[in-house]
Amino acid sequence: MTRELLDRALVEEASKKSGLVWVKGAGAAAARALWHVWHDGAVCLVGDGPGEQPLEGLVDGGSAEVTVRSKDKGGRLVTFPVTVSELRSGSEEWEAAVAELKGKRLNAPDGEAMPARWARECRVLRLTPAGPVAPLPDGSLAEQPVATPATTRKPVPAGLPRLLMKRRKRR
């Protein structure tokens, strides 16, 4: 088998098994984690609408870099360049991609009305592999997390462990 066929098989298998990819659009400062589906030889995404994931730096006709992680270990499996194309709402490609995306969308606020909302308010993108797989880097390439208004929970109150231990002793 040629290297190109092996690369294509690796990209497809890794993308099918992982529900999350890291995408870095042209000009973006950092890669962003996005949920996706693998459909018809490409990574398909939906976003940029209310309550959906942001698709910053991904423009129709542009390029990007996708990194797929291992579902069980979380480590980087493969990184590859892609060409971005925005699917036109109502087209056959859009309908097929949305049918796949709809099945994978978790916690949707509108259930069966979701495709109509996506047609009105969101973008559906197709990221088609467009070149050889990048070699794995020597280092970790860890980056600072993207700024967000989300917070973590507060520290456990100092007296809580004692309260919990008293309850156990009573039993």
mmCIF file with all atom_site columns, C-alpha atoms in Angstrom, residues 6-7 12 41 46 55 58 68-69 87 98 104-105 115 117-118 129 148 156 161-163:
data_model
loop_
_atom_site.group_PDB
_atom_site.id
_atom_site.type_symbol
_atom_site.label_atom_id
_atom_site.label_alt_id
_atom_site.label_comp_id
_atom_site.label_asym_id
_atom_site.label_entity_id
_atom_site.label_seq_id
_atom_site.pdbx_PDB_ins_code
_atom_site.Cartn_x
_atom_site.Cartn_y
_atom_site.Cartn_z
_atom_site.occupancy
_atom_site.B_iso_or_equiv
_atom_site.pdbx_formal_charge
_atom_site.auth_seq_id
_atom_site.auth_comp_id
_atom_site.auth_asym_id
_atom_site.auth_atom_id
_atom_site.pdbx_PDB_model_num
ATOM 1  C CA . LEU A 1 6   ? -2.283  4.426  4.802  1.00 0.00 ? 6   LEU A CA 1
ATOM 2  C CA . ASP A 1 7   ? -2.578  8.073  5.832  1.00 0.00 ? 7   ASP A CA 1
ATOM 3  C CA . GLU A 1 12  ? -10.694 8.089  8.661  1.00 0.00 ? 12  GLU A CA 1
ATOM 4  C CA . GLY A 1 41  ? -14.819 11.221 3.746  1.00 0.00 ? 41  GLY A CA 1
ATOM 5  C CA . VAL A 1 46  ? -22.121 22.490 13.201 1.00 0.00 ? 46  VAL A CA 1
ATOM 6  C CA . LEU A 1 55  ? -16.309 27.892 14.735 1.00 0.00 ? 55  LEU A CA 1
ATOM 7  C CA . LEU A 1 58  ? -13.067 28.515 9.891  1.00 0.00 ? 58  LEU A CA 1
ATOM 8  C CA . VAL A 1 68  ? -7.541  13.761 16.386 1.00 0.00 ? 68  VAL A CA 1
ATOM 9  C CA . ARG A 1 69  ? -7.040  12.317 19.840 1.00 0.00 ? 69  ARG A CA 1
ATOM 10 C CA . LEU A 1 87  ? -22.587 23.449 3.173  1.00 0.00 ? 87  LEU A CA 1
ATOM 11 C CA . VAL A 1 98  ? -27.203 17.209 9.384  1.00 0.00 ? 98  VAL A CA 1
ATOM 12 C CA . LYS A 1 104 ? -24.565 12.838 17.804 1.00 0.00 ? 104 LYS A CA 1
ATOM 13 C CA . ARG A 1 105 ? -25.747 16.168 19.285 1.00 0.00 ? 105 ARG A CA 1
ATOM 14 C CA . PRO A 1 115 ? -32.282 20.858 11.938 1.00 0.00 ? 115 PRO A CA 1
ATOM 15 C CA . ARG A 1 117 ? -32.811 25.896 13.836 1.00 0.00 ? 117 ARG A CA 1
ATOM 16 C CA . TRP A 1 118 ? -29.454 24.918 12.340 1.00 0.00 ? 118 TRP A CA 1
ATOM 17 C CA . PRO A 1 129 ? -8.493  16.165 4.296  1.00 0.00 ? 129 PRO A CA 1
ATOM 18 C CA . THR A 1 148 ? -13.890 31.291 29.320 1.00 0.00 ? 148 THR A CA 1
ATOM 19 C CA . VAL A 1 156 ? -14.353 22.035 50.148 1.00 0.00 ? 156 VAL A CA 1
ATOM 20 C CA . PRO A 1 161 ? -14.412 16.159 56.481 1.00 0.00 ? 161 PRO A CA 1
ATOM 21 C CA . ARG A 1 162 ? -15.064 16.158 60.252 1.00 0.00 ? 162 ARG A CA 1
ATOM 22 C CA . LEU A 1 163 ? -18.829 16.261 59.713 1.00 0.00 ? 163 LEU A CA 1
#
